[in-house]
PDB file of C-alpha atoms in Angstrom:
ATOM      1  CA  MET A 267     -16.980  -5.492   8.382  1.00  0.00           C
ATOM      2  CA  VAL A 268     -16.206  -8.645   6.405  1.00  0.00           C
ATOM      3  CA  ARG A 269     -12.949  -9.048   4.513  1.00  0.00           C
ATOM      4  CA  GLN A 270     -13.480 -10.649   1.102  1.00  0.00           C
ATOM      5  CA  HIS A 271     -10.224 -12.219   0.004  1.00  0.00           C
ATOM      6  CA  VAL A 272      -9.116 -13.182  -3.469  1.00  0.00           C
ATOM      7  CA  ASN A 273      -6.044 -15.331  -4.052  1.00  0.00           C
ATOM      8  CA  PRO A 274      -3.477 -13.076  -5.777  1.00  0.00           C
ATOM      9  CA  LEU A 275      -1.467 -16.162  -6.802  1.00  0.00           C
ATOM     10  CA  SER A 276      -4.288 -17.670  -8.865  1.00  0.00           C
ATOM     11  CA  ARG A 277      -3.774 -17.673 -12.630  1.00  0.00           C
ATOM     12  CA  PHE A 278      -6.293 -14.904 -13.296  1.00  0.00           C
ATOM     13  CA  TYR A 279      -4.589 -12.451 -10.934  1.00  0.00           C
ATOM     14  CA  GLN A 280      -1.123 -13.346 -12.212  1.00  0.00           C
ATOM     15  CA  LEU A 281      -1.879 -11.872 -15.632  1.00  0.00           C
ATOM     16  CA  PRO A 282       0.023  -8.593 -16.153  1.00  0.00           C
ATOM     17  CA  ARG A 283      -2.295  -5.651 -16.772  1.00  0.00           C
ATOM     18  CA  PRO A 284      -0.727  -2.577 -18.398  1.00  0.00           C
ATOM     19  CA  LEU A 285      -1.552   0.495 -16.340  1.00  0.00           C
ATOM     20  CA  PRO A 286      -2.215   3.832 -18.054  1.00  0.00           C
ATOM     21  CA  ALA A 287       0.365   6.576 -17.637  1.00  0.00           C
ATOM     22  CA  PRO A 288      -0.568   9.526 -15.402  1.00  0.00           C
ATOM     23  CA  ALA A 289      -1.211  11.683 -18.466  1.00  0.00           C
ATOM     24  CA  GLU A 290      -4.006   9.285 -19.444  1.00  0.00           C
ATOM     25  CA  LEU A 291      -5.546   9.277 -15.969  1.00  0.00           C
ATOM     26  CA  PHE A 292      -5.494  12.866 -14.763  1.00  0.00           C
ATOM     27  CA  ALA A 293      -6.366  16.254 -16.212  1.00  0.00           C
ATOM     28  CA  ARG A 294      -3.206  17.754 -14.666  1.00  0.00           C
ATOM     29  CA  ALA A 295      -0.688  14.932 -14.728  1.00  0.00           C
ATOM     30  CA  GLU A 296       2.106  17.121 -13.343  1.00  0.00           C
ATOM     31  CA  LEU A 297       0.499  17.350  -9.876  1.00  0.00           C
ATOM     32  CA  PRO A 298       2.107  15.378  -7.021  1.00  0.00           C
ATOM     33  CA  LEU A 299       0.834  11.816  -6.969  1.00  0.00           C
ATOM     34  CA  HIS A 300      -0.563   9.836  -4.045  1.00  0.00           C
ATOM     35  CA  LEU A 301      -0.684   6.071  -4.666  1.00  0.00           C
ATOM     36  CA  ASP A 302      -2.967   3.983  -2.430  1.00  0.00           C
ATOM     37  CA  ILE A 303      -2.267   0.254  -2.771  1.00  0.00           C
ATOM     38  CA  GLY A 304      -5.317  -1.764  -1.790  1.00  0.00           C
ATOM     39  CA  ALA A 305      -7.903   0.989  -2.123  1.00  0.00           C
ATOM     40  CA  ALA A 306     -10.868  -1.327  -1.381  1.00  0.00           C
ATOM     41  CA  ARG A 307     -14.197   0.459  -1.967  1.00  0.00           C
ATOM     42  CA  GLY A 308     -12.326   3.709  -2.544  1.00  0.00           C
ATOM     43  CA  ARG A 309     -14.112   6.044  -0.145  1.00  0.00           C
ATOM     44  CA  PHE A 310     -10.862   7.045   1.574  1.00  0.00           C
ATOM     45  CA  LEU A 311      -9.385   8.309  -1.689  1.00  0.00           C
ATOM     46  CA  LEU A 312     -12.689   9.859  -2.722  1.00  0.00           C
ATOM     47  CA  ALA A 313     -12.499  12.117   0.329  1.00  0.00           C
ATOM     48  CA  MET A 314      -8.771  12.727  -0.062  1.00  0.00           C
ATOM     49  CA  ALA A 315      -9.171  13.831  -3.681  1.00  0.00           C
ATOM     50  CA  GLN A 316     -11.828  16.363  -2.706  1.00  0.00           C
ATOM     51  CA  GLY A 317      -9.754  17.665   0.202  1.00  0.00           C
ATOM     52  CA  GLU A 318      -6.513  17.829  -1.787  1.00  0.00           C
ATOM     53  CA  PRO A 319      -7.441  19.204  -5.223  1.00  0.00           C
ATOM     54  CA  ASP A 320      -3.770  20.033  -5.926  1.00  0.00           C
ATOM     55  CA  TRP A 321      -2.801  16.362  -5.695  1.00  0.00           C
ATOM     56  CA  ASN A 322      -3.584  13.444  -7.973  1.00  0.00           C
ATOM     57  CA  HIS A 323      -4.755  10.262  -6.258  1.00  0.00           C
ATOM     58  CA  LEU A 324      -4.573   6.746  -7.689  1.00  0.00           C
ATOM     59  CA  GLY A 325      -6.114   3.730  -5.985  1.00  0.00           C
ATOM     60  CA  LEU A 326      -5.168   0.173  -6.940  1.00  0.00           C
ATOM     61  CA  GLU A 327      -7.385  -2.724  -5.933  1.00  0.00           C
ATOM     62  CA  ILE A 328      -7.340  -6.434  -6.771  1.00  0.00           C
ATOM     63  CA  ARG A 329     -11.129  -6.893  -6.377  1.00  0.00           C
ATOM     64  CA  ARG A 330     -12.679  -5.665  -9.610  1.00  0.00           C
ATOM     65  CA  PRO A 331     -16.256  -5.089  -8.319  1.00  0.00           C
ATOM     66  CA  LEU A 332     -14.871  -2.657  -5.742  1.00  0.00           C
ATOM     67  CA  VAL A 333     -12.938  -0.809  -8.451  1.00  0.00           C
ATOM     68  CA  ASP A 334     -16.053  -0.533 -10.609  1.00  0.00           C
ATOM     69  CA  ALA A 335     -18.092   0.849  -7.716  1.00  0.00           C
ATOM     70  CA  ALA A 336     -15.363   3.314  -6.742  1.00  0.00           C
ATOM     71  CA  GLU A 337     -14.995   4.525 -10.316  1.00  0.00           C
ATOM     72  CA  ALA A 338     -18.757   5.106 -10.517  1.00  0.00           C
ATOM     73  CA  ASP A 339     -18.542   7.335  -7.445  1.00  0.00           C
ATOM     74  CA  ARG A 340     -15.598   9.246  -8.912  1.00  0.00           C
ATOM     75  CA  GLN A 341     -17.377   9.830 -12.201  1.00  0.00           C
ATOM     76  CA  SER A 342     -20.558  10.982 -10.494  1.00  0.00           C
ATOM     77  CA  LEU A 343     -18.518  13.689  -8.733  1.00  0.00           C
ATOM     78  CA  GLN A 344     -16.530  14.464 -11.897  1.00  0.00           C
ATOM     79  CA  LEU A 345     -13.228  14.307 -10.039  1.00  0.00           C
ATOM     80  CA  ASN A 346     -10.384  14.628 -12.525  1.00  0.00           C
ATOM     81  CA  ASN A 347      -7.629  14.270  -9.896  1.00  0.00           C
ATOM     82  CA  LEU A 348      -8.678  10.748  -8.916  1.00  0.00           C
ATOM     83  CA  HIS A 349      -8.687   7.345 -10.574  1.00  0.00           C
ATOM     84  CA  TYR A 350      -9.047   3.700  -9.559  1.00  0.00           C
ATOM     85  CA  LEU A 351      -7.479   0.758 -11.385  1.00  0.00           C
ATOM     86  CA  PHE A 352      -7.949  -2.987 -11.145  1.00  0.00           C
ATOM     87  CA  CYS A 353      -4.704  -4.954 -10.895  1.00  0.00           C
ATOM     88  CA  ASN A 354      -2.486  -7.162  -8.782  1.00  0.00           C
ATOM     89  CA  ALA A 355       0.104  -4.664  -7.547  1.00  0.00           C
ATOM     90  CA  ASN A 356       2.813  -7.320  -7.292  1.00  0.00           C
ATOM     91  CA  ILE A 357       2.376  -8.178 -10.964  1.00  0.00           C
ATOM     92  CA  SER A 358       1.533  -4.911 -12.715  1.00  0.00           C
ATOM     93  CA  LEU A 359       2.942  -2.077 -10.631  1.00  0.00           C
ATOM     94  CA  GLU A 360       6.720  -2.444 -10.801  1.00  0.00           C
ATOM     95  CA  GLY A 361       7.127  -1.398 -14.435  1.00  0.00           C
ATOM     96  CA  TRP A 362       4.585   1.426 -14.054  1.00  0.00           C
ATOM     97  CA  LEU A 363       6.485   2.854 -11.102  1.00  0.00           C
ATOM     98  CA  ALA A 364       9.776   2.663 -12.981  1.00  0.00           C
ATOM     99  CA  ALA A 365       8.305   4.694 -15.854  1.00  0.00           C
ATOM    100  CA  LEU A 366       7.037   7.564 -13.662  1.00  0.00           C
ATOM    101  CA  PRO A 367       8.691  10.956 -14.127  1.00  0.00           C
ATOM    102  CA  THR A 368      11.233  11.623 -11.406  1.00  0.00           C
ATOM    103  CA  GLY A 369       9.696  13.306  -8.378  1.00  0.00           C
ATOM    104  CA  LEU A 370       6.066  12.783  -9.395  1.00  0.00           C
ATOM    105  CA  LEU A 371       5.236  10.145  -6.761  1.00  0.00           C
ATOM    106  CA  GLN A 372       5.058  11.912  -3.403  1.00  0.00           C
ATOM    107  CA  ARG A 373       3.085   9.568  -1.153  1.00  0.00           C
ATOM    108  CA  VAL A 374       2.348   5.835  -0.965  1.00  0.00           C
ATOM    109  CA  THR A 375      -0.177   4.348   1.449  1.00  0.00           C
ATOM    110  CA  ILE A 376      -0.883   0.684   2.251  1.00  0.00           C
ATOM    111  CA  GLN A 377      -3.718   0.438   4.746  1.00  0.00           C
ATOM    112  CA  PHE A 378      -5.339  -2.623   6.321  1.00  0.00           C
ATOM    113  CA  PRO A 379      -4.263  -5.157   3.681  1.00  0.00           C
ATOM    114  CA  ASP A 380      -5.621  -8.700   3.726  1.00  0.00           C
ATOM    115  CA  PRO A 381      -3.862 -10.583   6.546  1.00  0.00           C
ATOM    116  CA  TRP A 382      -3.030 -14.053   5.119  1.00  0.00           C
ATOM    117  CA  PHE A 383      -2.013 -15.479   8.487  1.00  0.00           C
ATOM    118  CA  LYS A 384      -0.816 -18.967   7.513  1.00  0.00           C
ATOM    119  CA  LYS A 385       2.883 -19.297   6.708  1.00  0.00           C
ATOM    120  CA  LYS A 386       2.130 -21.024   3.403  1.00  0.00           C
ATOM    121  CA  HIS A 387       0.057 -17.959   2.407  1.00  0.00           C
ATOM    122  CA  HIS A 388       2.715 -15.334   3.199  1.00  0.00           C
ATOM    123  CA  LYS A 389       3.521 -14.944  -0.491  1.00  0.00           C
ATOM    124  CA  ARG A 390      -0.022 -13.684  -0.988  1.00  0.00           C
ATOM    125  CA  ARG A 391       0.665 -10.606   1.157  1.00  0.00           C
ATOM    126  CA  VAL A 392       0.736  -7.333  -0.698  1.00  0.00           C
ATOM    127  CA  LEU A 393       4.126  -5.941   0.346  1.00  0.00           C
ATOM    128  CA  GLN A 394       6.577  -8.413  -1.163  1.00  0.00           C
ATOM    129  CA  PRO A 395      10.298  -7.540  -1.435  1.00  0.00           C
ATOM    130  CA  GLU A 396      10.148  -6.840  -5.169  1.00  0.00           C
ATOM    131  CA  LEU A 397       7.284  -4.380  -4.734  1.00  0.00           C
ATOM    132  CA  GLN A 398       9.022  -2.715  -1.809  1.00  0.00           C
ATOM    133  CA  LEU A 399      12.111  -2.098  -3.941  1.00  0.00           C
ATOM    134  CA  ALA A 400       9.983  -0.667  -6.757  1.00  0.00           C
ATOM    135  CA  ILE A 401       8.285   1.727  -4.323  1.00  0.00           C
ATOM    136  CA  ALA A 402      11.629   2.794  -2.881  1.00  0.00           C
ATOM    137  CA  ALA A 403      13.031   3.431  -6.365  1.00  0.00           C
ATOM    138  CA  ALA A 404      10.038   5.571  -7.375  1.00  0.00           C
ATOM    139  CA  LEU A 405       9.923   7.733  -4.249  1.00  0.00           C
ATOM    140  CA  ALA A 406      12.341  10.666  -4.013  1.00  0.00           C
ATOM    141  CA  GLU A 407      14.108  11.698  -0.826  1.00  0.00           C
ATOM    142  CA  GLY A 408      11.724  13.230   1.694  1.00  0.00           C
ATOM    143  CA  THR A 409       8.540  11.667   0.316  1.00  0.00           C
ATOM    144  CA  ALA A 410       6.185   9.573   2.441  1.00  0.00           C
ATOM    145  CA  LEU A 411       5.272   5.919   2.883  1.00  0.00           C
ATOM    146  CA  PHE A 412       2.464   5.253   5.366  1.00  0.00           C
ATOM    147  CA  VAL A 413       1.314   1.797   6.478  1.00  0.00           C
ATOM    148  CA  GLN A 414      -1.279   0.757   9.016  1.00  0.00           C
ATOM    149  CA  SER A 415      -3.229  -2.305  10.135  1.00  0.00           C
ATOM    150  CA  ASP A 416      -5.314  -3.526  13.032  1.00  0.00           C
ATOM    151  CA  VAL A 417      -3.440  -6.868  13.020  1.00  0.00           C
ATOM    152  CA  LEU A 418       0.065  -7.152  14.470  1.00  0.00           C
ATOM    153  CA  ALA A 419       0.800 -10.205  12.327  1.00  0.00           C
ATOM    154  CA  VAL A 420       0.220  -7.984   9.283  1.00  0.00           C
ATOM    155  CA  ILE A 421       1.991  -4.772  10.251  1.00  0.00           C
ATOM    156  CA  GLU A 422       5.110  -6.420  11.686  1.00  0.00           C
ATOM    157  CA  PRO A 423       6.081  -8.128   8.390  1.00  0.00           C
ATOM    158  CA  MET A 424       5.390  -4.888   6.517  1.00  0.00           C
ATOM    159  CA  VAL A 425       7.700  -3.010   8.855  1.00  0.00           C
ATOM    160  CA  ALA A 426      10.315  -5.747   8.460  1.00  0.00           C
ATOM    161  CA  VAL A 427      10.465  -5.531   4.675  1.00  0.00           C
ATOM    162  CA  ILE A 428      10.392  -1.709   4.636  1.00  0.00           C
ATOM    163  CA  GLU A 429      13.166  -1.357   7.183  1.00  0.00           C
ATOM    164  CA  ALA A 430      15.265  -4.141   5.648  1.00  0.00           C
ATOM    165  CA  SER A 431      15.390  -2.093   2.457  1.00  0.00           C
ATOM    166  CA  GLY A 432      17.306   0.617   4.319  1.00  0.00           C
ATOM    167  CA  CYS A 433      15.550   3.277   2.237  1.00  0.00           C
ATOM    168  CA  PHE A 434      13.164   4.694   4.838  1.00  0.00           C
ATOM    169  CA  GLU A 435      13.343   6.364   8.231  1.00  0.00           C
ATOM    170  CA  ARG A 436      10.723   7.206  10.824  1.00  0.00           C
ATOM    171  CA  PRO A 437      10.225  10.839  11.852  1.00  0.00           C
ATOM    172  CA  GLY A 438      12.163  11.507  15.032  1.00  0.00           C
ATOM    173  CA  GLY A 439       9.126  12.658  16.996  1.00  0.00           C
ATOM    174  CA  ASP A 440       6.940   9.648  16.234  1.00  0.00           C
ATOM    175  CA  ALA A 441       6.177   7.206  19.034  1.00  0.00           C
ATOM    176  CA  ARG A 442       7.723   3.718  18.873  1.00  0.00           C
ATOM    177  CA  PRO A 443       6.848   1.067  17.946  1.00  0.00           C
ATOM    178  CA  TRP A 444       3.607   2.536  16.616  1.00  0.00           C
ATOM    179  CA  ARG A 445       2.521   6.035  15.759  1.00  0.00           C
ATOM    180  CA  THR A 446      -0.346   7.187  17.966  1.00  0.00           C
ATOM    181  CA  ASP A 447      -2.391   8.966  15.292  1.00  0.00           C
ATOM    182  CA  ASN A 448      -3.076   9.009  11.577  1.00  0.00           C
ATOM    183  CA  PRO A 449      -1.015  11.680   9.761  1.00  0.00           C
ATOM    184  CA  LEU A 450      -3.618  11.852   6.988  1.00  0.00           C
ATOM    185  CA  PRO A 451      -6.797  13.932   7.301  1.00  0.00           C
ATOM    186  CA  VAL A 452      -9.125  11.073   6.300  1.00  0.00           C
ATOM    187  CA  PRO A 453      -9.498   7.665   8.004  1.00  0.00           C
ATOM    188  CA  THR A 454     -10.312   4.576   5.981  1.00  0.00           C
ATOM    189  CA  GLU A 455     -13.594   2.761   6.546  1.00  0.00           C
ATOM    190  CA  ARG A 456     -11.715  -0.099   8.185  1.00  0.00           C
ATOM    191  CA  GLU A 457      -9.959   2.330  10.518  1.00  0.00           C
ATOM    192  CA  GLN A 458     -13.262   3.890  11.565  1.00  0.00           C
ATOM    193  CA  HIS A 459     -14.723   0.424  12.178  1.00  0.00           C
ATOM    194  CA  VAL A 460     -11.801  -0.672  14.353  1.00  0.00           C
ATOM    195  CA  LEU A 461     -11.608   2.538  16.380  1.00  0.00           C
ATOM    196  CA  ALA A 462     -15.359   2.478  17.002  1.00  0.00           C
ATOM    197  CA  GLN A 463     -14.783  -0.796  18.859  1.00  0.00           C
ATOM    198  CA  ASP A 464     -11.946   0.712  20.933  1.00  0.00           C
ATOM    199  CA  LEU A 465      -9.464  -1.651  19.296  1.00  0.00           C
ATOM    200  CA  PRO A 466      -5.866  -0.686  18.474  1.00  0.00           C
ATOM    201  CA  VAL A 467      -4.578   0.454  15.107  1.00  0.00           C
ATOM    202  CA  TYR A 468      -0.860  -0.010  14.424  1.00  0.00           C
ATOM    203  CA  ARG A 469       0.607   2.763  12.262  1.00  0.00           C
ATOM    204  CA  VAL A 470       4.037   3.659  10.939  1.00  0.00           C
ATOM    205  CA  LEU A 471       4.949   6.724   8.880  1.00  0.00           C
ATOM    206  CA  TYR A 472       8.199   6.644   6.902  1.00  0.00           C
ATOM    207  CA  ALA A 473      10.180   9.259   5.011  1.00  0.00           C
ATOM    208  CA  ARG A 474      12.309   8.229   2.036  1.00  0.00           C
ATOM    209  CA  ASN A 475      15.992   8.759   2.703  1.00  0.00           C
ATOM    210  CA  ALA A 476      18.788   9.251   0.171  1.00  0.00           C
ATOM    211  CA  LEU A 477      20.047   5.656   0.077  1.00  0.00           C
ATOM    212  CA  PRO A 478      19.594   3.701  -3.170  1.00  0.00           C
ATOM    213  CA  PRO A 479      17.482   0.539  -3.035  1.00  0.00           C
ATOM    214  CA  PRO A 480      19.591  -2.566  -2.390  1.00  0.00           C
ATOM    215  CA  PRO A 481      19.746  -5.539  -4.753  1.00  0.00           C
ATOM    216  CA  LEU A 482      16.864  -7.957  -4.271  1.00  0.00           C
ATOM    217  CA  ALA A 483      19.199 -10.689  -3.026  1.00  0.00           C
ATOM    218  CA  LEU A 484      20.528  -8.407  -0.284  1.00  0.00           C
ATOM    219  CA  LEU A 485      17.021  -7.442   0.818  1.00  0.00           C
ATOM    220  CA  GLN A 486      16.035 -11.108   0.953  1.00  0.00           C
ATOM    221  CA  GLN A 487      19.148 -11.872   2.991  1.00  0.00           C
ATOM    222  CA  ARG A 488      18.285  -9.135   5.474  1.00  0.00           C
ATOM    223  CA  LEU A 489      14.751 -10.494   5.748  1.00  0.00           C
ATOM    224  CA  ALA A 490      16.063 -14.001   6.362  1.00  0.00           C
ATOM    225  CA  GLU A 491      18.191 -12.646   9.203  1.00  0.00           C
ATOM    226  CA  THR A 492      15.134 -10.868  10.605  1.00  0.00           C
ATOM    227  CA  LEU A 493      13.226 -14.143  10.433  1.00  0.00           C
ATOM    228  CA  GLU A 494      15.899 -15.889  12.465  1.00  0.00           C
ATOM    229  CA  GLN A 495      15.581 -13.287  15.195  1.00  0.00           C
ATOM    230  CA  ASN A 496      11.791 -12.931  15.039  1.00  0.00           C
ATOM    231  CA  PRO A 497       9.846 -15.569  13.082  1.00  0.00           C
ATOM    232  CA  GLU A 498       6.715 -13.397  13.041  1.00  0.00           C
ATOM    233  CA  ALA A 499       8.396 -10.397  11.427  1.00  0.00           C
ATOM    234  CA  ALA A 500       9.311 -11.574   7.932  1.00  0.00           C
ATOM    235  CA  ASP A 501       6.939 -10.807   5.084  1.00  0.00           C
ATOM    236  CA  ASN A 502       8.295 -13.402   2.683  1.00  0.00           C
ATOM    237  CA  PRO A 503      10.070 -15.998   4.835  1.00  0.00           C
ATOM    238  CA  ALA A 504      12.523 -18.442   3.356  1.00  0.00           C
ATOM    239  CA  ASN A 505      11.010 -21.753   2.274  1.00  0.00           C
TER     240      ASN A 505
END
């Protein structure tokens, strides 16, 4: 399975794209919302939407051809609890999350994002501090954030920024450092590909706690301290 990267810092992907409100996307906008950031070809959400008809599912993807193909599948099945949108989540998502009705967003997933290994490319990674704070602000206490990757150099920085926010906790019964199974009923295509080769998948499930999101400067300070202790574990290291 070949990863096809786009540079999210290029001028085209830095253009803000207004995202429609849930009422414009779903037939029953009041249903609990699952947001999948980096939906790729969309087959994971296609199966989730059919298996969870009492949820709405929204997939965001930065590669427009994949969004177009996923939307064609959705329309062919006439699924009115599913939608895919083209955008750069770090540019267009923060304001959309802030405008959501309280309690609507119940689950966020970020699965197998593009790795961007080089230090100079770390700012291209999907889970930047600003986005993490927006997610934390939109999720109510007890709701879920699930992240997974087959690359340690990807999952460790994601864990660092999530835990530095102080807004999330792991379920007490989950194995450390990585959960042994997927809490969702549907695996992504990437997950199936990796497991078929008997390779590891690194997973962490979080529950939103009651703490308010910290100021951005405090989160960045915590990440800088994490970087001092473990240079591989900071998502947006200091320049």
